[in-house]
């Protein structure tokens, strides 16, 4: 980029026209940049410096396969989950013949960004501030850096800059109505082998109202480190106090705290992801975090891929309607799962009485099998109708209170 010196600030102006500028270097943005660069497009991946998103770090087998994630990036492999009810009842859900990969987002995200660079994308550091357009309609992306401001021109822009997306708020109607849960976690040093109650191959999920009135709290092992966190959409809920209480209750208050992080996480996909002209959203900016579970990495990367394919079609044809296919394809693939998970969260997470029954349902082998099949493969399992029928009647019995929780 060329540099122009002024008395108070440095302005970085790139006179090239990129095929695409991707704003945000998380899993969605990095995936979109990689895919477009592999297609031969000129891409700039613009990301903030030092950004790490609070996240449990779980990646399912389908993500590992589809996006070719090397085994060394997984700092742990979870082979079971344990659900803890308000009454402290524990229900173990083993993963038969498989595992869920656990990654450190600081390392994982940077590897994804480097993969984009190896594919041919250029990397830039800066915070997006706005988009203007010249007489030819080419977008100029404005950003700021620690030492000044900069601009870069692009035929298309992918906004992958998080739940409170500045790209979305400027360019996509209705994006300001995105509802969010605020998540907070503390990365701590994992306790040594044999520590009471801690299992480095198990994810613990706490469905307890005092830890989260509308979501859940978690303890997810990452090898040498562990993520302890919670989330809530209730304004004023004391997230740090909740995590402190969880650490104290599990004996993890005495281990070293490495870092603390917090960020908003969207509750449901936006109704529109593009501006009908030259901008499309991906990842948290589009609202693609699964309700009930809060899982976002797979859906971010899938959304980033759909966004890249939509931009590729737009660049090849000049038809801005192609940008809308990113959302259409995502919702066709995952919309039904999101709807069901949203219903689950709204019903089962409402109070501790329902949370107790929800954890009770998780004892059922049919529920466990279908839950893991759906999670690992990211689709609803239709191959076992008899099991679905059994689960329906068991759920109905729990809802009517004719079985003990």
Short mmCIF file of C-alpha atoms in Angstrom, two decimals:
data_model
loop_
_atom_site.label_atom_id
_atom_site.label_comp_id
_atom_site.label_asym_id
_atom_site.label_seq_id
_atom_site.Cartn_x
_atom_site.Cartn_y
_atom_site.Cartn_z
CA UNK A 1 0.00 0.00 0.00
CA UNK A 2 1.22 3.53 -0.67
CA UNK A 3 1.69 5.86 2.25
CA UNK A 4 0.86 9.56 2.46
CA UNK A 5 2.23 11.51 5.43
CA UNK A 6 0.19 14.24 7.12
CA UNK A 7 0.88 16.29 10.22
CA UNK A 8 -1.45 14.35 12.55
CA UNK A 9 -2.15 10.96 11.02
CA UNK A 10 -0.91 8.52 8.43
CA UNK A 11 -3.30 7.60 5.64
CA UNK A 12 -2.74 4.30 3.87
CA UNK A 13 -4.31 4.25 0.41
CA UNK A 14 -4.32 1.15 -1.76
CA UNK A 15 -5.15 2.09 -5.33
CA UNK A 16 -5.73 -1.49 -6.47
CA UNK A 17 -9.25 -2.86 -6.79
CA UNK A 18 -9.59 -6.18 -5.00
CA UNK A 19 -12.22 -8.65 -6.08
CA UNK A 20 -13.25 -8.93 -2.43
CA UNK A 21 -12.40 -7.43 0.93
CA UNK A 22 -13.31 -9.71 3.82
CA UNK A 23 -13.82 -7.78 7.05
CA UNK A 24 -13.13 -10.03 10.04
CA UNK A 25 -10.63 -12.87 10.36
CA UNK A 26 -12.51 -15.37 12.50
CA UNK A 27 -13.55 -18.80 11.16
CA UNK A 28 -16.20 -17.33 8.81
CA UNK A 29 -14.02 -14.61 7.31
CA UNK A 30 -10.90 -16.74 7.05
CA UNK A 31 -12.85 -19.52 5.33
CA UNK A 32 -14.43 -17.11 2.85
CA UNK A 33 -11.04 -15.55 2.08
CA UNK A 34 -9.44 -18.98 1.57
CA UNK A 35 -12.15 -20.21 -0.76
CA UNK A 36 -12.16 -17.06 -2.90
CA UNK A 37 -8.35 -17.00 -3.12
CA UNK A 38 -8.35 -20.65 -4.21
CA UNK A 39 -10.75 -19.66 -6.97
CA UNK A 40 -8.17 -17.17 -8.21
CA UNK A 41 -9.82 -14.05 -6.81
CA UNK A 42 -7.79 -11.17 -5.37
CA UNK A 43 -8.73 -10.95 -1.70
CA UNK A 44 -7.82 -8.76 1.26
CA UNK A 45 -8.55 -10.22 4.70
CA UNK A 46 -8.90 -7.26 7.07
CA UNK A 47 -8.89 -8.11 10.77
CA UNK A 48 -8.48 -6.44 14.13
CA UNK A 49 -5.27 -7.07 16.02
CA UNK A 50 -5.31 -9.28 19.11
CA UNK A 51 -8.95 -10.40 18.88
CA UNK A 52 -9.87 -13.70 20.57
CA UNK A 53 -13.52 -14.68 20.85
CA UNK A 54 -14.76 -16.36 24.05
CA UNK A 55 -15.71 -19.85 22.97
CA UNK A 56 -15.88 -23.38 24.29
CA UNK A 57 -13.83 -24.41 21.26
CA UNK A 58 -15.74 -27.55 20.23
CA UNK A 59 -15.53 -28.68 16.59
CA UNK A 60 -17.52 -31.72 15.34
CA UNK A 61 -16.20 -34.40 12.99
CA UNK A 62 -18.09 -32.96 10.03
CA UNK A 63 -16.17 -29.68 10.37
CA UNK A 64 -12.87 -31.53 10.63
CA UNK A 65 -13.65 -33.43 7.42
CA UNK A 66 -15.18 -30.65 5.34
CA UNK A 67 -12.61 -28.00 6.17
CA UNK A 68 -9.55 -30.28 6.38
CA UNK A 69 -8.50 -29.47 9.93
CA UNK A 70 -5.22 -31.16 10.91
CA UNK A 71 -5.17 -33.35 13.99
CA UNK A 72 -2.45 -31.30 15.71
CA UNK A 73 -4.78 -28.30 16.03
CA UNK A 74 -6.97 -30.26 18.44
CA UNK A 75 -5.65 -29.66 21.95
CA UNK A 76 -8.06 -32.25 23.36
CA UNK A 77 -10.61 -34.80 22.18
CA UNK A 78 -13.82 -34.92 24.21
CA UNK A 79 -15.31 -38.40 24.33
CA UNK A 80 -18.29 -37.62 26.55
CA UNK A 81 -20.43 -34.81 27.92
CA UNK A 82 -21.89 -34.54 31.40
CA UNK A 83 -25.12 -32.66 32.02
CA UNK A 84 -25.57 -31.22 35.52
CA UNK A 85 -29.11 -30.37 36.64
CA UNK A 86 -30.30 -27.74 39.17
CA UNK A 87 -30.51 -30.52 41.77
CA UNK A 88 -26.90 -31.50 40.99
CA UNK A 89 -27.94 -34.67 39.22
CA UNK A 90 -25.26 -35.74 36.74
CA UNK A 91 -26.07 -37.44 33.45
CA UNK A 92 -23.18 -38.77 31.39
CA UNK A 93 -23.52 -38.87 27.60
CA UNK A 94 -20.66 -40.92 26.13
CA UNK A 95 -19.77 -40.55 22.45
CA UNK A 96 -19.75 -44.05 21.04
CA UNK A 97 -16.87 -44.61 18.64
CA UNK A 98 -16.03 -40.96 18.12
CA UNK A 99 -14.98 -37.67 19.66
CA UNK A 100 -15.52 -33.92 19.54
CA UNK A 101 -12.36 -31.95 18.82
CA UNK A 102 -11.44 -29.10 21.15
CA UNK A 103 -9.41 -26.17 19.84
CA UNK A 104 -7.78 -23.09 21.31
CA UNK A 105 -9.37 -20.23 19.40
CA UNK A 106 -6.22 -18.09 19.61
CA UNK A 107 -4.23 -20.75 17.73
CA UNK A 108 -7.07 -22.11 15.60
CA UNK A 109 -8.18 -18.75 14.19
CA UNK A 110 -4.63 -17.70 13.38
CA UNK A 111 -4.04 -20.98 11.55
CA UNK A 112 -7.16 -20.34 9.48
CA UNK A 113 -5.94 -16.83 8.62
CA UNK A 114 -2.53 -18.16 7.64
CA UNK A 115 -4.18 -20.78 5.45
CA UNK A 116 -6.00 -17.96 3.67
CA UNK A 117 -2.68 -16.20 3.11
CA UNK A 118 -1.08 -19.38 1.76
CA UNK A 119 -4.01 -19.67 -0.66
CA UNK A 120 -3.19 -16.19 -1.97
CA UNK A 121 -5.23 -13.78 0.16
CA UNK A 122 -3.47 -10.70 1.46
CA UNK A 123 -3.73 -9.90 5.16
CA UNK A 124 -4.29 -6.47 6.64
CA UNK A 125 -4.71 -5.23 10.19
CA UNK A 126 -7.34 -2.61 10.89
CA UNK A 127 -10.78 -1.82 12.27
CA UNK A 128 -13.55 -1.25 9.72
CA UNK A 129 -15.11 2.23 9.90
CA UNK A 130 -17.28 2.48 6.79
CA UNK A 131 -17.89 2.06 3.07
CA UNK A 132 -18.21 4.73 0.41
CA UNK A 133 -18.64 4.31 -3.34
CA UNK A 134 -17.29 6.26 -6.29
CA UNK A 135 -19.05 7.12 -9.53
CA UNK A 136 -18.32 3.67 -10.96
CA UNK A 137 -19.97 1.98 -7.99
CA UNK A 138 -16.76 0.43 -6.68
CA UNK A 139 -16.78 0.18 -2.88
CA UNK A 140 -14.08 1.88 -0.87
CA UNK A 141 -13.58 0.26 2.53
CA UNK A 142 -12.36 2.64 5.23
CA UNK A 143 -10.53 1.42 8.31
CA UNK A 144 -8.36 2.66 11.13
CA UNK A 145 -5.07 1.37 12.46
CA UNK A 146 -3.08 2.18 15.61
CA UNK A 147 -1.10 4.73 13.58
CA UNK A 148 -3.70 6.23 11.29
CA UNK A 149 -6.39 5.40 8.76
CA UNK A 150 -6.57 3.53 5.50
CA UNK A 151 -8.72 2.77 2.47
CA UNK A 152 -8.94 -0.10 0.03
CA UNK A 153 -11.23 -0.59 -2.98
CA UNK A 154 -13.24 -3.73 -3.73
CA UNK A 155 -15.87 -5.09 -6.08
CA UNK A 156 -17.45 -7.04 -3.19
CA UNK A 157 -17.30 -6.97 0.60
CA UNK A 158 -17.94 -9.83 3.02
CA UNK A 159 -18.85 -8.68 6.51
CA UNK A 160 -17.62 -11.28 9.00
CA UNK A 161 -16.90 -8.85 11.82
CA UNK A 162 -18.88 -10.39 14.67
CA UNK A 163 -22.29 -10.11 16.28
CA UNK A 164 -22.15 -6.34 16.58
CA UNK A 165 -21.09 -6.02 12.96
CA UNK A 166 -20.27 -2.51 11.77
CA UNK A 167 -20.51 -3.72 8.17
CA UNK A 168 -24.01 -5.11 8.77
CA UNK A 169 -25.23 -2.02 10.61
CA UNK A 170 -24.18 0.25 7.76
CA UNK A 171 -25.12 -1.92 4.81
CA UNK A 172 -27.84 -4.47 5.64
CA UNK A 173 -31.37 -3.32 6.58
CA UNK A 174 -32.69 -4.78 9.83
CA UNK A 175 -29.31 -5.91 11.15
CA UNK A 176 -29.55 -3.58 14.16
CA UNK A 177 -32.35 -5.79 15.49
CA UNK A 178 -30.03 -8.78 16.00
CA UNK A 179 -30.62 -10.21 19.49
CA UNK A 180 -27.65 -11.54 21.43
CA UNK A 181 -26.60 -13.55 24.44
CA UNK A 182 -23.55 -12.15 26.15
CA UNK A 183 -20.94 -14.85 26.77
CA UNK A 184 -18.05 -14.67 29.21
CA UNK A 185 -15.36 -17.22 30.00
CA UNK A 186 -12.08 -17.57 31.80
CA UNK A 187 -9.23 -19.62 30.38
CA UNK A 188 -7.47 -21.34 33.27
CA UNK A 189 -4.59 -23.75 33.70
CA UNK A 190 -6.01 -27.27 33.69
CA UNK A 191 -5.61 -29.05 37.02
CA UNK A 192 -3.15 -31.92 37.22
CA UNK A 193 -4.00 -35.54 36.59
CA UNK A 194 -6.15 -37.01 39.31
CA UNK A 195 -7.76 -33.73 40.34
CA UNK A 196 -11.09 -34.46 42.00
CA UNK A 197 -14.06 -34.21 39.65
CA UNK A 198 -12.05 -33.09 36.59
CA UNK A 199 -11.84 -35.16 33.42
CA UNK A 200 -9.81 -33.79 30.53
CA UNK A 201 -11.81 -35.83 28.00
CA UNK A 202 -15.27 -34.69 29.17
CA UNK A 203 -17.25 -31.49 28.61
CA UNK A 204 -19.40 -30.46 31.59
CA UNK A 205 -22.59 -28.48 30.92
CA UNK A 206 -24.47 -26.87 33.83
CA UNK A 207 -28.20 -26.27 33.45
CA UNK A 208 -28.66 -24.26 36.63
CA UNK A 209 -30.56 -21.00 36.91
CA UNK A 210 -28.11 -19.37 39.33
CA UNK A 211 -25.30 -19.92 36.80
CA UNK A 212 -27.42 -18.77 33.84
CA UNK A 213 -31.12 -17.84 33.92
CA UNK A 214 -31.67 -18.57 30.22
CA UNK A 215 -28.67 -20.44 28.82
CA UNK A 216 -26.06 -22.68 30.45
CA UNK A 217 -22.60 -22.65 32.02
CA UNK A 218 -19.72 -24.87 30.96
CA UNK A 219 -16.36 -26.38 31.75
CA UNK A 220 -14.64 -27.45 28.53
CA UNK A 221 -11.11 -28.94 28.65
CA UNK A 222 -8.49 -27.76 26.15
CA UNK A 223 -5.56 -29.93 27.10
CA UNK A 224 -3.22 -27.75 29.17
CA UNK A 225 -5.97 -25.16 29.60
CA UNK A 226 -9.70 -25.20 30.32
CA UNK A 227 -12.54 -22.84 29.39
CA UNK A 228 -14.98 -22.03 32.22
CA UNK A 229 -17.84 -19.83 31.11
CA UNK A 230 -21.48 -18.89 30.97
CA UNK A 231 -23.89 -16.79 28.93
CA UNK A 232 -27.14 -14.90 29.31
CA UNK A 233 -29.38 -12.49 27.42
CA UNK A 234 -30.56 -10.98 30.72
CA UNK A 235 -29.09 -7.52 31.09
CA UNK A 236 -27.48 -7.06 34.44
CA UNK A 237 -26.84 -10.75 35.09
CA UNK A 238 -23.45 -11.03 36.81
CA UNK A 239 -21.50 -13.24 34.42
CA UNK A 240 -18.16 -12.93 36.21
CA UNK A 241 -19.79 -13.69 39.53
CA UNK A 242 -21.43 -16.75 37.99
CA UNK A 243 -18.14 -18.08 36.63
CA UNK A 244 -16.50 -17.39 39.98
CA UNK A 245 -19.22 -19.41 41.72
CA UNK A 246 -18.77 -22.29 39.27
CA UNK A 247 -15.02 -22.31 39.78
CA UNK A 248 -15.46 -22.32 43.55
CA UNK A 249 -18.02 -25.13 43.43
CA UNK A 250 -15.78 -27.33 41.28
CA UNK A 251 -12.47 -26.62 43.00
CA UNK A 252 -11.12 -24.66 40.03
CA UNK A 253 -10.86 -21.35 41.88
CA UNK A 254 -7.31 -22.20 42.91
CA UNK A 255 -5.86 -22.80 39.44
CA UNK A 256 -4.10 -20.08 37.45
CA UNK A 257 -6.25 -17.75 35.35
CA UNK A 258 -4.62 -17.12 31.98
CA UNK A 259 -7.07 -14.69 30.41
CA UNK A 260 -10.66 -13.46 30.59
CA UNK A 261 -12.85 -12.75 27.55
CA UNK A 262 -16.40 -11.66 26.82
CA UNK A 263 -18.44 -11.01 23.69
CA UNK A 264 -22.02 -10.98 22.37
CA UNK A 265 -23.27 -14.13 20.63
CA UNK A 266 -26.32 -13.89 18.31
CA UNK A 267 -29.51 -15.78 19.13
CA UNK A 268 -30.86 -16.38 15.62
CA UNK A 269 -29.98 -15.74 11.95
CA UNK A 270 -30.81 -12.37 10.45
CA UNK A 271 -33.66 -12.29 7.95
CA UNK A 272 -31.37 -10.72 5.38
CA UNK A 273 -27.62 -11.10 4.82
CA UNK A 274 -26.90 -8.86 1.82
CA UNK A 275 -27.46 -5.29 0.71
CA UNK A 276 -28.58 -6.20 -2.82
CA UNK A 277 -25.54 -4.49 -4.24
CA UNK A 278 -22.07 -5.67 -3.22
CA UNK A 279 -22.07 -6.75 0.46
CA UNK A 280 -22.91 -10.10 2.07
CA UNK A 281 -22.57 -11.21 5.70
CA UNK A 282 -21.15 -14.38 7.26
CA UNK A 283 -20.66 -15.92 10.69
CA UNK A 284 -21.82 -14.08 13.81
CA UNK A 285 -22.49 -11.00 11.68
CA UNK A 286 -25.24 -13.02 9.97
CA UNK A 287 -26.45 -14.45 13.29
CA UNK A 288 -25.48 -18.07 12.67
CA UNK A 289 -24.96 -19.46 16.16
CA UNK A 290 -27.07 -22.50 17.04
CA UNK A 291 -29.73 -21.84 19.70
CA UNK A 292 -29.72 -24.03 22.83
CA UNK A 293 -26.14 -25.20 22.27
CA UNK A 294 -24.46 -21.89 21.39
CA UNK A 295 -22.31 -23.72 18.85
CA UNK A 296 -20.94 -21.40 16.22
CA UNK A 297 -17.63 -22.54 14.69
CA UNK A 298 -19.04 -25.05 12.20
CA UNK A 299 -21.92 -22.78 11.21
CA UNK A 300 -19.56 -19.81 10.83
CA UNK A 301 -17.31 -21.74 8.49
CA UNK A 302 -20.25 -23.15 6.52
CA UNK A 303 -21.67 -19.63 6.23
CA UNK A 304 -18.29 -18.28 5.15
CA UNK A 305 -18.15 -20.88 2.39
CA UNK A 306 -21.68 -20.04 1.20
CA UNK A 307 -20.78 -16.33 1.23
CA UNK A 308 -17.64 -16.98 -0.84
CA UNK A 309 -19.62 -18.98 -3.39
CA UNK A 310 -22.25 -16.25 -3.61
CA UNK A 311 -19.56 -13.60 -4.15
CA UNK A 312 -17.87 -15.76 -6.79
CA UNK A 313 -21.15 -15.98 -8.72
CA UNK A 314 -21.75 -12.25 -8.31
CA UNK A 315 -18.25 -11.41 -9.62
CA UNK A 316 -18.65 -13.80 -12.55
CA UNK A 317 -22.11 -12.62 -13.60
CA UNK A 318 -22.47 -9.09 -12.25
CA UNK A 319 -25.88 -10.09 -10.88
CA UNK A 320 -26.21 -8.79 -7.31
CA UNK A 321 -29.11 -11.17 -6.69
CA UNK A 322 -26.52 -13.92 -6.38
CA UNK A 323 -25.50 -12.53 -2.98
CA UNK A 324 -28.83 -13.59 -1.49
CA UNK A 325 -28.05 -17.23 -2.23
CA UNK A 326 -25.68 -17.36 0.74
CA UNK A 327 -28.57 -17.15 3.19
CA UNK A 328 -30.93 -19.26 1.08
CA UNK A 329 -28.46 -22.13 0.89
CA UNK A 330 -27.52 -21.92 4.57
CA UNK A 331 -31.12 -21.95 5.75
CA UNK A 332 -32.00 -24.82 3.41
CA UNK A 333 -29.18 -26.85 4.95
CA UNK A 334 -29.52 -25.81 8.60
CA UNK A 335 -32.68 -23.75 9.11
CA UNK A 336 -34.78 -26.65 10.42
CA UNK A 337 -32.14 -27.55 13.01
CA UNK A 338 -31.97 -23.92 14.15
CA UNK A 339 -35.76 -23.78 14.49
CA UNK A 340 -35.92 -26.93 16.60
CA UNK A 341 -33.02 -25.84 18.82
CA UNK A 342 -34.65 -22.44 19.28
CA UNK A 343 -37.86 -24.08 20.44
CA UNK A 344 -35.88 -26.25 22.84
CA UNK A 345 -34.11 -23.28 24.36
CA UNK A 346 -37.26 -21.23 24.78
CA UNK A 347 -39.10 -24.10 26.47
CA UNK A 348 -36.55 -26.11 28.46
CA UNK A 349 -34.31 -23.26 29.66
CA UNK A 350 -37.19 -21.20 31.07
CA UNK A 351 -36.86 -22.25 34.73
CA UNK A 352 -35.10 -24.79 36.92
CA UNK A 353 -38.08 -27.12 37.06
CA UNK A 354 -37.95 -27.53 33.29
CA UNK A 355 -34.14 -27.72 33.30
CA UNK A 356 -34.39 -30.60 35.76
CA UNK A 357 -36.73 -32.47 33.42
CA UNK A 358 -34.55 -31.66 30.42
CA UNK A 359 -31.50 -33.23 32.06
CA UNK A 360 -33.71 -36.17 33.01
CA UNK A 361 -34.63 -36.72 29.36
CA UNK A 362 -30.92 -36.79 28.51
CA UNK A 363 -30.58 -40.06 30.46
CA UNK A 364 -32.48 -41.87 27.72
CA UNK A 365 -30.20 -43.92 25.38
CA UNK A 366 -32.35 -43.05 22.34
CA UNK A 367 -32.03 -39.34 23.09
CA UNK A 368 -28.28 -39.63 23.57
CA UNK A 369 -27.79 -41.57 20.34
CA UNK A 370 -29.84 -39.22 18.17
CA UNK A 371 -28.35 -36.13 19.87
CA UNK A 372 -24.79 -37.18 19.10
CA UNK A 373 -25.66 -38.33 15.57
CA UNK A 374 -27.22 -34.95 14.82
CA UNK A 375 -24.39 -32.98 16.45
CA UNK A 376 -21.56 -34.92 14.81
CA UNK A 377 -23.11 -34.83 11.34
CA UNK A 378 -24.90 -31.46 11.56
CA UNK A 379 -28.20 -32.74 10.27
CA UNK A 380 -31.37 -34.24 11.63
CA UNK A 381 -31.26 -38.02 11.66
CA UNK A 382 -34.24 -39.55 9.84
CA UNK A 383 -32.99 -43.13 9.53
CA UNK A 384 -34.54 -44.36 12.79
CA UNK A 385 -38.24 -43.50 12.84
CA UNK A 386 -39.00 -45.94 15.67
CA UNK A 387 -36.50 -44.16 17.92
CA UNK A 388 -38.08 -40.81 17.08
CA UNK A 389 -41.51 -42.16 18.02
CA UNK A 390 -40.20 -43.47 21.34
CA UNK A 391 -38.55 -40.12 22.08
CA UNK A 392 -41.74 -38.25 21.22
CA UNK A 393 -43.78 -40.19 23.76
CA UNK A 394 -41.06 -39.97 26.39
CA UNK A 395 -40.82 -36.18 25.91
CA UNK A 396 -44.61 -35.93 26.11
CA UNK A 397 -44.57 -37.85 29.39
CA UNK A 398 -41.96 -35.47 30.81
CA UNK A 399 -43.92 -32.44 29.63
CA UNK A 400 -47.09 -33.73 31.33
CA UNK A 401 -45.16 -34.62 34.48
CA UNK A 402 -46.31 -38.25 34.49
CA UNK A 403 -42.73 -39.49 34.96
CA UNK A 404 -40.25 -38.34 37.61
CA UNK A 405 -37.60 -35.89 36.40
#
